[in-house]
Coordinates of C-alpha atoms in Angstrom, one line a residue:
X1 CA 193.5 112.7 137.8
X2 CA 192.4 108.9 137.9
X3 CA 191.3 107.7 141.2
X4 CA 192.7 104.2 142.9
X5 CA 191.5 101.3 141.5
X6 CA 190.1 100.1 144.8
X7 CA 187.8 102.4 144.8
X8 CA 186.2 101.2 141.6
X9 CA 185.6 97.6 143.2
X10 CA 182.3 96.3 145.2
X11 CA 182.6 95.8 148.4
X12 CA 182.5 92.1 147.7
X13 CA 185.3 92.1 145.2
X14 CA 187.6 94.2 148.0
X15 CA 186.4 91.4 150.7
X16 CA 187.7 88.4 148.2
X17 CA 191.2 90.9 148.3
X18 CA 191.9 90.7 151.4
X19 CA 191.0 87.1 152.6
X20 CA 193.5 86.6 148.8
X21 CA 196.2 88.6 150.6
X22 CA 195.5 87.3 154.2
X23 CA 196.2 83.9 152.9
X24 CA 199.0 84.1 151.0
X25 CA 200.8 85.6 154.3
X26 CA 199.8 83.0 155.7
X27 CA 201.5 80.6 153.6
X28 CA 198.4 78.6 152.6
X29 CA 199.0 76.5 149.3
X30 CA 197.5 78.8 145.7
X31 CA 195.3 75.9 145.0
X32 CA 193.4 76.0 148.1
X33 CA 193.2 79.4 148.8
X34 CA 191.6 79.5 145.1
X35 CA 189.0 76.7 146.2
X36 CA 188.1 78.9 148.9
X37 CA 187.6 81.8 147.1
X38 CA 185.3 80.3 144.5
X39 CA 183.3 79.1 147.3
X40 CA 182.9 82.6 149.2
X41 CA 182.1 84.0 146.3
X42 CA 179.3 81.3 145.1
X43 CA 178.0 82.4 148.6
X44 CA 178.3 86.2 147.8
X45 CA 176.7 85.7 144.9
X46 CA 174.0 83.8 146.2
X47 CA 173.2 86.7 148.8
X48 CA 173.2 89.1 146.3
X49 CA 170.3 87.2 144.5
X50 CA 168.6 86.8 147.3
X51 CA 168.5 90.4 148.2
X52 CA 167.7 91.7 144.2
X53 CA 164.9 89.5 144.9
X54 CA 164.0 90.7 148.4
X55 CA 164.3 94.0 146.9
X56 CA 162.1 93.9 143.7
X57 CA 159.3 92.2 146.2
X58 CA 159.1 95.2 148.4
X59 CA 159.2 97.4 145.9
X60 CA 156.1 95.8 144.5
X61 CA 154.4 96.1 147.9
X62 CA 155.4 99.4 148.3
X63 CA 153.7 100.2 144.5
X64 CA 150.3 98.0 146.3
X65 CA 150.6 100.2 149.0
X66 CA 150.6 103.0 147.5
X67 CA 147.8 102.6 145.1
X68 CA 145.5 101.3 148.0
X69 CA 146.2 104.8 149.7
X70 CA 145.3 106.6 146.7
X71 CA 141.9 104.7 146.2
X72 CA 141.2 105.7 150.2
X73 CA 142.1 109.3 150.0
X74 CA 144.8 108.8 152.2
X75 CA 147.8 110.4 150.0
X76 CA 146.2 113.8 151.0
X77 CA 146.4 113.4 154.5
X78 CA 150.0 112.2 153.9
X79 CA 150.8 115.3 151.4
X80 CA 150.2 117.5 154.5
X81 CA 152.1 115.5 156.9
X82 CA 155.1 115.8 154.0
X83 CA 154.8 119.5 153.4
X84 CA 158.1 121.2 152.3
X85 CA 159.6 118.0 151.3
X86 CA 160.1 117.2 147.5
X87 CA 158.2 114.3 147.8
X88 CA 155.4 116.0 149.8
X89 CA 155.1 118.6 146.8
X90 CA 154.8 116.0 144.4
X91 CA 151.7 114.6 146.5
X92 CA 149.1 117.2 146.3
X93 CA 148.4 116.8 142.4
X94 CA 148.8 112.9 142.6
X95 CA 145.7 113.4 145.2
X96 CA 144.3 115.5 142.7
X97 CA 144.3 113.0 140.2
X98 CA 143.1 110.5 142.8
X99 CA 140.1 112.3 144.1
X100 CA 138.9 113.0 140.1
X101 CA 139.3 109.0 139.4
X102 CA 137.7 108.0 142.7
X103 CA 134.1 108.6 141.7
X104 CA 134.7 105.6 138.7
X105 CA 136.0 103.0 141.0
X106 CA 133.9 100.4 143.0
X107 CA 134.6 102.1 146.1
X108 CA 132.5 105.1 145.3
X109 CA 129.2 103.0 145.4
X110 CA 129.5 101.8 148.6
X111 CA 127.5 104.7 150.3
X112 CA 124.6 103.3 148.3
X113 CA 124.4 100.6 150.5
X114 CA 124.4 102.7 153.5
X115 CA 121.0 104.5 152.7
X116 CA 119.4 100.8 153.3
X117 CA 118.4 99.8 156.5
X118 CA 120.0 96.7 158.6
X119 CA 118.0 93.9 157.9
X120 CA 116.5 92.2 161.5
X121 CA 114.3 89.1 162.4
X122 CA 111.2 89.8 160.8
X123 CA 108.3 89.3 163.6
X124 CA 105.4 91.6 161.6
X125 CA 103.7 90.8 158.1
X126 CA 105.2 93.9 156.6
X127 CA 109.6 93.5 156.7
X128 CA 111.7 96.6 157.0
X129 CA 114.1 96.1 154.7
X130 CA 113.0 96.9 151.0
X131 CA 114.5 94.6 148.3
X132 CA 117.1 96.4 145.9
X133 CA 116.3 97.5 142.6
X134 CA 116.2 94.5 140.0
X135 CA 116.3 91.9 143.1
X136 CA 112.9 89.6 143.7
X137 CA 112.5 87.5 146.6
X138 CA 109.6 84.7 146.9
X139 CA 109.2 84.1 150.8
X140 CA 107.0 80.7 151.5
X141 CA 105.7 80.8 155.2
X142 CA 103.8 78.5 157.4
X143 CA 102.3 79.8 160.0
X144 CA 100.0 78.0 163.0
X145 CA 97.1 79.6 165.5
X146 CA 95.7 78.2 168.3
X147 CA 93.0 79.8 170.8
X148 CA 90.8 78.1 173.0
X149 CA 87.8 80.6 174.8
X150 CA 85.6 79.7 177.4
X151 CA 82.5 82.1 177.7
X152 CA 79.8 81.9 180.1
X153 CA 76.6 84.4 179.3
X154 CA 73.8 85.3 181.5
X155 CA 71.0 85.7 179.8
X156 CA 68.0 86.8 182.5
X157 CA 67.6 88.7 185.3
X158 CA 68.5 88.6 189.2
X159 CA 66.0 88.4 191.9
X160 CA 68.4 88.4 194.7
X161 CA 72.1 87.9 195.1
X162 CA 73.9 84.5 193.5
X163 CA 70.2 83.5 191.8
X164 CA 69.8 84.1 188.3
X165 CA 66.3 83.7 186.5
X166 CA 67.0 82.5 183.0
X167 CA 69.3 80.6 180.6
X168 CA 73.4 80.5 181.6
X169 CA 75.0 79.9 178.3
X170 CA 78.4 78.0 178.4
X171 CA 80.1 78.0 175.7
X172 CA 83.9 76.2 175.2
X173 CA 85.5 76.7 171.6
X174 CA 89.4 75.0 170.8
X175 CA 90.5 76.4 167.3
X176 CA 93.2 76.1 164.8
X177 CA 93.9 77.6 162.2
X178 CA 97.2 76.4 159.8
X179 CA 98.0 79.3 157.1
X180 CA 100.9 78.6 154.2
X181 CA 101.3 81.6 151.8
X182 CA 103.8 82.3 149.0
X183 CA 104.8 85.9 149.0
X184 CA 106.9 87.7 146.3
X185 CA 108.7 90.9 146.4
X186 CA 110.2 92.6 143.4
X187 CA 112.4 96.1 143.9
X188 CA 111.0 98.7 141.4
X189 CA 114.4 101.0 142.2
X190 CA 116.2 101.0 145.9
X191 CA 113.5 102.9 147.6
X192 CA 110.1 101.1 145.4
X193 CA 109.5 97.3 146.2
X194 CA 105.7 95.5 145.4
X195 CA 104.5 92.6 146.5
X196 CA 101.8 90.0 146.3
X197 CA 101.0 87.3 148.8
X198 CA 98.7 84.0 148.5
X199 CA 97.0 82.5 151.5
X200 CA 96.0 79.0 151.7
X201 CA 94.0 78.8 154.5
X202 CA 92.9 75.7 156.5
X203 CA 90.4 76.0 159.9
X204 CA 88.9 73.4 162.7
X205 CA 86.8 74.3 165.0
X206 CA 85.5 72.6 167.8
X207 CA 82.8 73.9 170.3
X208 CA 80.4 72.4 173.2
X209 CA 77.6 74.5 173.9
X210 CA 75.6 73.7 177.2
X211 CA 72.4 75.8 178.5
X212 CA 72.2 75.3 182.2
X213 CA 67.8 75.5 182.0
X214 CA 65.4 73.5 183.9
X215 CA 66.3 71.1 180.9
X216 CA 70.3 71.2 180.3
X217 CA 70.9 70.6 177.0
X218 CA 75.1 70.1 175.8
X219 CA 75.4 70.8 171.8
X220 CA 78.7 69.4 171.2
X221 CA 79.9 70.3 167.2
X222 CA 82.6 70.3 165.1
X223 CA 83.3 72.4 161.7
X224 CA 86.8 72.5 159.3
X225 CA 87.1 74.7 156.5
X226 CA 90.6 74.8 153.8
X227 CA 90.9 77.4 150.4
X228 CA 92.7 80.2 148.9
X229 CA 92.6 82.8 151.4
X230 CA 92.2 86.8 150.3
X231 CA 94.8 87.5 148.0
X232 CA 96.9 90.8 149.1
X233 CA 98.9 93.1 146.8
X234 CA 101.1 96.2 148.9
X235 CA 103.7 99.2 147.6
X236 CA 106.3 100.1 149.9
X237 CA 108.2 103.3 149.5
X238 CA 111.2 104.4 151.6
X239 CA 110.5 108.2 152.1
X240 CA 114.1 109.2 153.7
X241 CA 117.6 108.3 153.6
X242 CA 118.7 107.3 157.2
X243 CA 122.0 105.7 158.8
X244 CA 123.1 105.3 162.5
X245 CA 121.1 107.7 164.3
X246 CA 119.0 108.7 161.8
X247 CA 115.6 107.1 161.1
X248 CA 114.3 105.6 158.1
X249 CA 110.7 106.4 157.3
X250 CA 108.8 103.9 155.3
X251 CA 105.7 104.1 153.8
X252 CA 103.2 101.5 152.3
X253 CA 99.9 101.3 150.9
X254 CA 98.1 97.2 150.9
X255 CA 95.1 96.4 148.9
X256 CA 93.3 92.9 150.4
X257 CA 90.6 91.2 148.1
X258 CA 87.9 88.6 149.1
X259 CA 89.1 86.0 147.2
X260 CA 88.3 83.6 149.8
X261 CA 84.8 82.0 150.8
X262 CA 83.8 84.5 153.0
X263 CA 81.4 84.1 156.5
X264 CA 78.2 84.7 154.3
X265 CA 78.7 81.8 151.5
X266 CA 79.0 79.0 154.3
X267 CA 75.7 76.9 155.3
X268 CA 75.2 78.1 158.9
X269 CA 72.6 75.8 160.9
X270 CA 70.6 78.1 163.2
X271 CA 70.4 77.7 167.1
X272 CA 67.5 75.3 169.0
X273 CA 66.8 78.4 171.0
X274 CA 66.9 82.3 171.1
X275 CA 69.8 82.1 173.3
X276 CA 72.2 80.1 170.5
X277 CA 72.8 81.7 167.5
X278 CA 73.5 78.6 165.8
X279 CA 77.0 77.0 164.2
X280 CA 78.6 77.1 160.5
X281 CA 78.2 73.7 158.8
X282 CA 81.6 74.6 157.1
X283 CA 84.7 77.5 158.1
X284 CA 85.4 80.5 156.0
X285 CA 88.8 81.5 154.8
X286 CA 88.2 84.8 154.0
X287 CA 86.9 87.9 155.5
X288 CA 84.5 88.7 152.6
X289 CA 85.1 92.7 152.7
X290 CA 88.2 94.2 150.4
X291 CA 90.0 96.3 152.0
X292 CA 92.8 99.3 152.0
X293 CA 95.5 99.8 155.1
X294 CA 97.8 102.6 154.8
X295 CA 100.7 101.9 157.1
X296 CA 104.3 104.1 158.2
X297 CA 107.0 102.4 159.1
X298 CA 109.9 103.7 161.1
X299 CA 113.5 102.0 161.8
X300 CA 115.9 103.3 163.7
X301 CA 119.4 102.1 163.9
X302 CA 121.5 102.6 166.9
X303 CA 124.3 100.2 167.0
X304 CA 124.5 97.2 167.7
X305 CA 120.3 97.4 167.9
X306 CA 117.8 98.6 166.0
X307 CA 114.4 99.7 166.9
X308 CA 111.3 99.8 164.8
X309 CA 107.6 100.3 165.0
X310 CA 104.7 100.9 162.6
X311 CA 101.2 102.4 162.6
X312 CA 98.3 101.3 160.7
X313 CA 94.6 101.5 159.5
X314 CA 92.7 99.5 157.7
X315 CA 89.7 100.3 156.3
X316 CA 87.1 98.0 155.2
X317 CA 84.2 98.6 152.0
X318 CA 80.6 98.1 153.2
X319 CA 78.7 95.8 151.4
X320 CA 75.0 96.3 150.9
X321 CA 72.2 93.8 150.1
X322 CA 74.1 90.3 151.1
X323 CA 72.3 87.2 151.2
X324 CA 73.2 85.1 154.0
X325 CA 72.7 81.4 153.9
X326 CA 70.8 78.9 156.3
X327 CA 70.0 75.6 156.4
X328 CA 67.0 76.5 156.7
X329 CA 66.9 79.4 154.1
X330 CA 68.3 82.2 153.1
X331 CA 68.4 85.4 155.1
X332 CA 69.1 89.2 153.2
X333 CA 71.0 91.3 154.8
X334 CA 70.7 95.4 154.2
X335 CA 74.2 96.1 155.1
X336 CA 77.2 95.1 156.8
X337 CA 80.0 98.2 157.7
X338 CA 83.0 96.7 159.3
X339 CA 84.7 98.6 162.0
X340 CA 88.1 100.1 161.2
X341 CA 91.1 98.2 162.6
X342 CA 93.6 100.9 164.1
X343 CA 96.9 98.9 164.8
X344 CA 100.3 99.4 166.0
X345 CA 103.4 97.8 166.5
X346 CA 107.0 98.3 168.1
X347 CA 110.0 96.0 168.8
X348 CA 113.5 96.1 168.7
X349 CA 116.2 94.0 166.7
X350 CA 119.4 92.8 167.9
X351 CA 122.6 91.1 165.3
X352 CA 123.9 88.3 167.6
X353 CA 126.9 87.7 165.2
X354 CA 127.7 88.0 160.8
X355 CA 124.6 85.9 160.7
X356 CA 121.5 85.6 163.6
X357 CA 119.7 88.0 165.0
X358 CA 117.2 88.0 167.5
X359 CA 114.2 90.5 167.8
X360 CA 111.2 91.3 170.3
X361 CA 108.3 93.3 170.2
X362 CA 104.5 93.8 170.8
X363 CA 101.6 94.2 168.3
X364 CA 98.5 95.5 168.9
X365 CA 95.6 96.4 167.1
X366 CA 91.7 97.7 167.9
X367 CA 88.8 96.9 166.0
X368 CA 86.1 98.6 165.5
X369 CA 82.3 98.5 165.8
X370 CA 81.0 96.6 163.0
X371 CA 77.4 98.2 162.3
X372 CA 74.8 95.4 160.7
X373 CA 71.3 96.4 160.0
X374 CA 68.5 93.8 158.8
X375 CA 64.6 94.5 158.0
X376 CA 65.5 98.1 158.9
X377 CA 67.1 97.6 162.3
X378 CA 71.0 98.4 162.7
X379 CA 72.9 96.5 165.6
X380 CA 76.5 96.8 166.7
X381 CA 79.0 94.7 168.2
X382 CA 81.8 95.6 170.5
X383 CA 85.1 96.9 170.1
X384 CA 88.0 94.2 170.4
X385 CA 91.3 94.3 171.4
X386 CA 94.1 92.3 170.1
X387 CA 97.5 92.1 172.0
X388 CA 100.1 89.6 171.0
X389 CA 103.6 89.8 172.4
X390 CA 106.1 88.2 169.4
X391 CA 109.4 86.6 169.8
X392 CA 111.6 86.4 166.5
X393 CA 115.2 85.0 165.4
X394 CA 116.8 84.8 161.9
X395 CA 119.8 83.0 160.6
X396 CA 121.3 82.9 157.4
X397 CA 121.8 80.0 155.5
X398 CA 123.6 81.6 152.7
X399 CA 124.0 85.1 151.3
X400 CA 120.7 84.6 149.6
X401 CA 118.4 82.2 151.5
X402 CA 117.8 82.9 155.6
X403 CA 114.9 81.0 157.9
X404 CA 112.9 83.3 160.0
X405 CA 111.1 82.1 163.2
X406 CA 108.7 84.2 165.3
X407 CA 106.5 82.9 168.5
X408 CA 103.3 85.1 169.4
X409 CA 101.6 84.8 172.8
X410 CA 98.3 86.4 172.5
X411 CA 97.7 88.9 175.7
X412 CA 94.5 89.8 175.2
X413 CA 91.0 87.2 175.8
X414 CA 90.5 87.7 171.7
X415 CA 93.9 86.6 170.9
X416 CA 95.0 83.6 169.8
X417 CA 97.2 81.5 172.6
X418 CA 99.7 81.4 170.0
X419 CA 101.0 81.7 167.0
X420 CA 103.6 80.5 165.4
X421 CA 105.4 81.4 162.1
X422 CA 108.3 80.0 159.6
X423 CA 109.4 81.9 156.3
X424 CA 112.1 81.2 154.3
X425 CA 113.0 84.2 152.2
X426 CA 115.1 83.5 149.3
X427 CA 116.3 86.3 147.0
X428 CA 116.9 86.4 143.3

C-alpha cells in the first residue's frame, strides 16, 4: 500500500502548494504567481539555513556544557536526579569515567593552593606567607626611626623635702636612625622557605648634657655612624595544613651575626665627671653579640580577616675578655651576658578589595638584664620594655610586585616615637 504523495513533502514544499493553488483560483497571471513563488521559497530557504546554523551552535554549547559538568563532578549529581531514565542510566559510568580522569586535569591541583595562607600587609620582620616551592622573592626595604628622651637623674641625697644635695643630671638625646636592607627568600618546597637579609645601617645622634652643680656645666655633642649592619640568615617551616577556621602553625628558626661595628670597636670619650659616663666619638651599627631566636607563628583565617600573632626568644652568646676602647685607653672587659629578649606580637589583617589590604597590630618585646662584670665586679642593668603599636597597608602593583607600608608609634619611654617602613617585594 503506497501512502499519498503529500505526505512525503516538507512542510515547506506543501506551504508553496497551496499559496500555487490559492492563486490560480484566484485568477492571478502563471508568470507572476511563479515570481512569487521563487521569492517565498528564497525566503524559506534562507530560514532554513539560518536555523541549521542556529542548531549546530547550540549543539556545540550543549557538547561545552557538558564537558564543563563532567570536569566539576556535576554529571553525578545529575545521574541521580535522572534515575530510571535511559539517559540517567547511561550517566553513572560516564561519571565513572569522569571522576578516574579528574585527578590529571588542572582542576585537581587547586587544593594545593588552599593549604597556603592569605597573604596580608606585612607590619613584623618575619611575613606569614611562605614563598612556593621554586619561587624567590628579593624584598628591598627602607625603613626610618626616630626617638627623642629627656632624662633627668638625681644623683645625691635629700636633706629635707624639694632640696637635693648633689648633682641633677639632665640629659636631652634626638636620634635617627635610617635602615635599607635587601632581603631574599627562596621556597625549598611549599612548606620550607630560607632567607637572608643585609642591613645597611646609618645613625645620628644628638645629645646636650647639663649638670645643675654649684658650677653648671651644658656638654652639647653630636656623633653619626653608617655600615653593613648584622647580617641575618632564618628557616621557616609551615608545621600544619590550615584553611578557614583552621590555623596555620609556622615555625622558624633566625641566626644573627655581628657583622656590624659593634658598641666596643667605636672610640668612646669618657665623662668630665663620675656622674657622665662619657659619649661615642663615632655610632655602632651592630649589636656585637650573634645571636639565635626561635619564633611560632600562628595565622588564623576567618573570612573576610585574618588574625595572626607570634612569640619569640632571642638568645644572645656571651662574650668573654672584650677590650673596650677609650680615648684615653683601652679598657678589658671580663664579660658581657646579654639579657634574653622575650617578644611577642598579634594583629589582624583585613583584604579591602582583589588588591589592598590593611592590617593592625601591637608588638612587644622585654629585654633582659644584661650582666657585665669588670676587674671582678659584675653589674646589671635594668629590664626594658618595648611597645610599638604598627599600622600596615599593601597594594599590589602587579601579580608579582606589591609595596608594603607600615607606621610604628612606640608606647613605651624606650621606644622609638616612630618608625616607619617601605618594602617592595617582588617575586621570581
Amino acid at each position: 500500500m503506497t501512502k499519498p504523495r503529500i505526505a512525503q513533502l516538507s512542510w515547506p514544499a506543501v506551504s508553496l502548494c497551496l499559496l500555487a493553488g490559492a492563486a490560480a483560483s484566484a485568477g492571478e497571471p502563471e508568470g507572476e504567481a511563479q515570481s512569487r513563488l521563487d521569492a517565498l521559497q528564497r525566503q524559506i530557504n534562507q530560514q532554513m539555513e539560518q536555523l541549521q546554523v542556529l542548531q549546530r551552535t547550540m549543539a556545540q554549547e550543549q557538547r561545552r556544557l557538558n564537558e564543563i559538568k563532567e570536569a566539576l563532578g556535576l554529571t553525578a549529581l545529575d545521574a541521580q536526579r535522572g534515575a530510571g531514565t535511559a539517559a540517567g542510566a547511561a550517566q553513572p559510568q560516564q561519571t565513572a569515567q569522569a571522576a578516574q580522569a579528574q585527578p590529571a586535569e588542572p582542576v585537581g591541583q587547586a587544593p594545593q593552593a588552599d593549604n597556603r595562607a592569605a597573604q596580608v600587609a606585612q607590619i613584623f620582620e618575619q611575613p606569614g606567607v611562605l614563598t612556593p616551592r621554586g619561587k624567590m622573592v628579593l624584598e628591598p626595604s627602607l625603613q626610618y626611626a626616630y626617638s627623642s628622651n629627656n632624662r633627668v637623674a638625681l644623683v645625691g641625697y635629700t636633706i629635707i623635702p624639694a632640696i637635693t644635695i648633689g648633682v641633677i643630671d639632665v640629659r636631652e638625646v634626638k636620634r635617627s636612625t635610617f635602615t635599607a636592607a635587601l632581603t631574599g627568600r627562596y621556597g625549598i618546597t611549599n612548606r620550607l622557605e630560607l632567607e637572608a637579609r643585609v642591613p645597611y645601617t646609618y645613625r645620628t645622634d644628638d645629645s646636650i648634657v647639663s649638670e645643675i652643680t654649684p658650677r653648671t656645666e651644658s656638654l652639647p655633642f653630636s656623633a653619626s655612624g653608617h655600615g653593613i649592619g648584622d647580617v641575618e640568615l632564618t628557616a621557616r617551616y609551615q608545621l600544619t595544613d590550615g584553611g578557614v577556621n583552621k590555623p596555620y602553625y609556622i615555625g622558624s628558626l633566625r641566626y644573627k651575626s655581628r657583622t656590624g661595628k659593634d658598641p666596643f670597636e667605636v672610640v668612646t670619650t669618657p665623662g668630665q665627671t663620675r656622674y657622665f659616663s662619657g659619649y661615642q666619638n663615632e655610632l655602632p651599627t651592630g649589636s656585637g653579640f650573634h645571636g639565635l631566636q626561635p619564633a611560632l607563628t600562628v595565622l588564623y583565617p576567618s573570612d573576610p580577616a585574618v588574625f595572626f600573632g607570634s612569640i619569640s626568644y632571642l638568645y644572645s652568646l656571651p662574650r668573654n675578655n672584650i677590650t673596650a676602647h677609650y680615648s684615653d685607653g683601652p679598657v678589658m672587659i671580663d664579660r658581657v651576658a646579654p639579657g634574653g629578649v622575650f617578644g611577642f606580637n598579634f594583629g589582624m589583617g583585613l583584604a579591602l578589595n582583589e588588591k589592598s589590604s590593611f592590617s593592625l597590630g601591637y608588638d612587644h618585646s622585654s629585654v633582659g638584664r644584661t650582666k657585665t662584670t669588670v676587674g671582678g665586679v659584675t653589674s646589671e642593668s635594668l629590664r626594658t620594655q618595648l611597645g610599638t603599636l604598627i599600622l600596615g597597608y599593601s597594594y599590589r602593583l602587579s601579580p608579582e610586585r606589591s609595596l608594603n607600608v607600615s607606621l610604628g608609634v612606640g608606647v613605651t619611654r624606650d621606644t622609638p616615637d616612630v618608625t616607619l617602613t617601605v618594602r617592595m617585594p617582588m617575586t621570581f
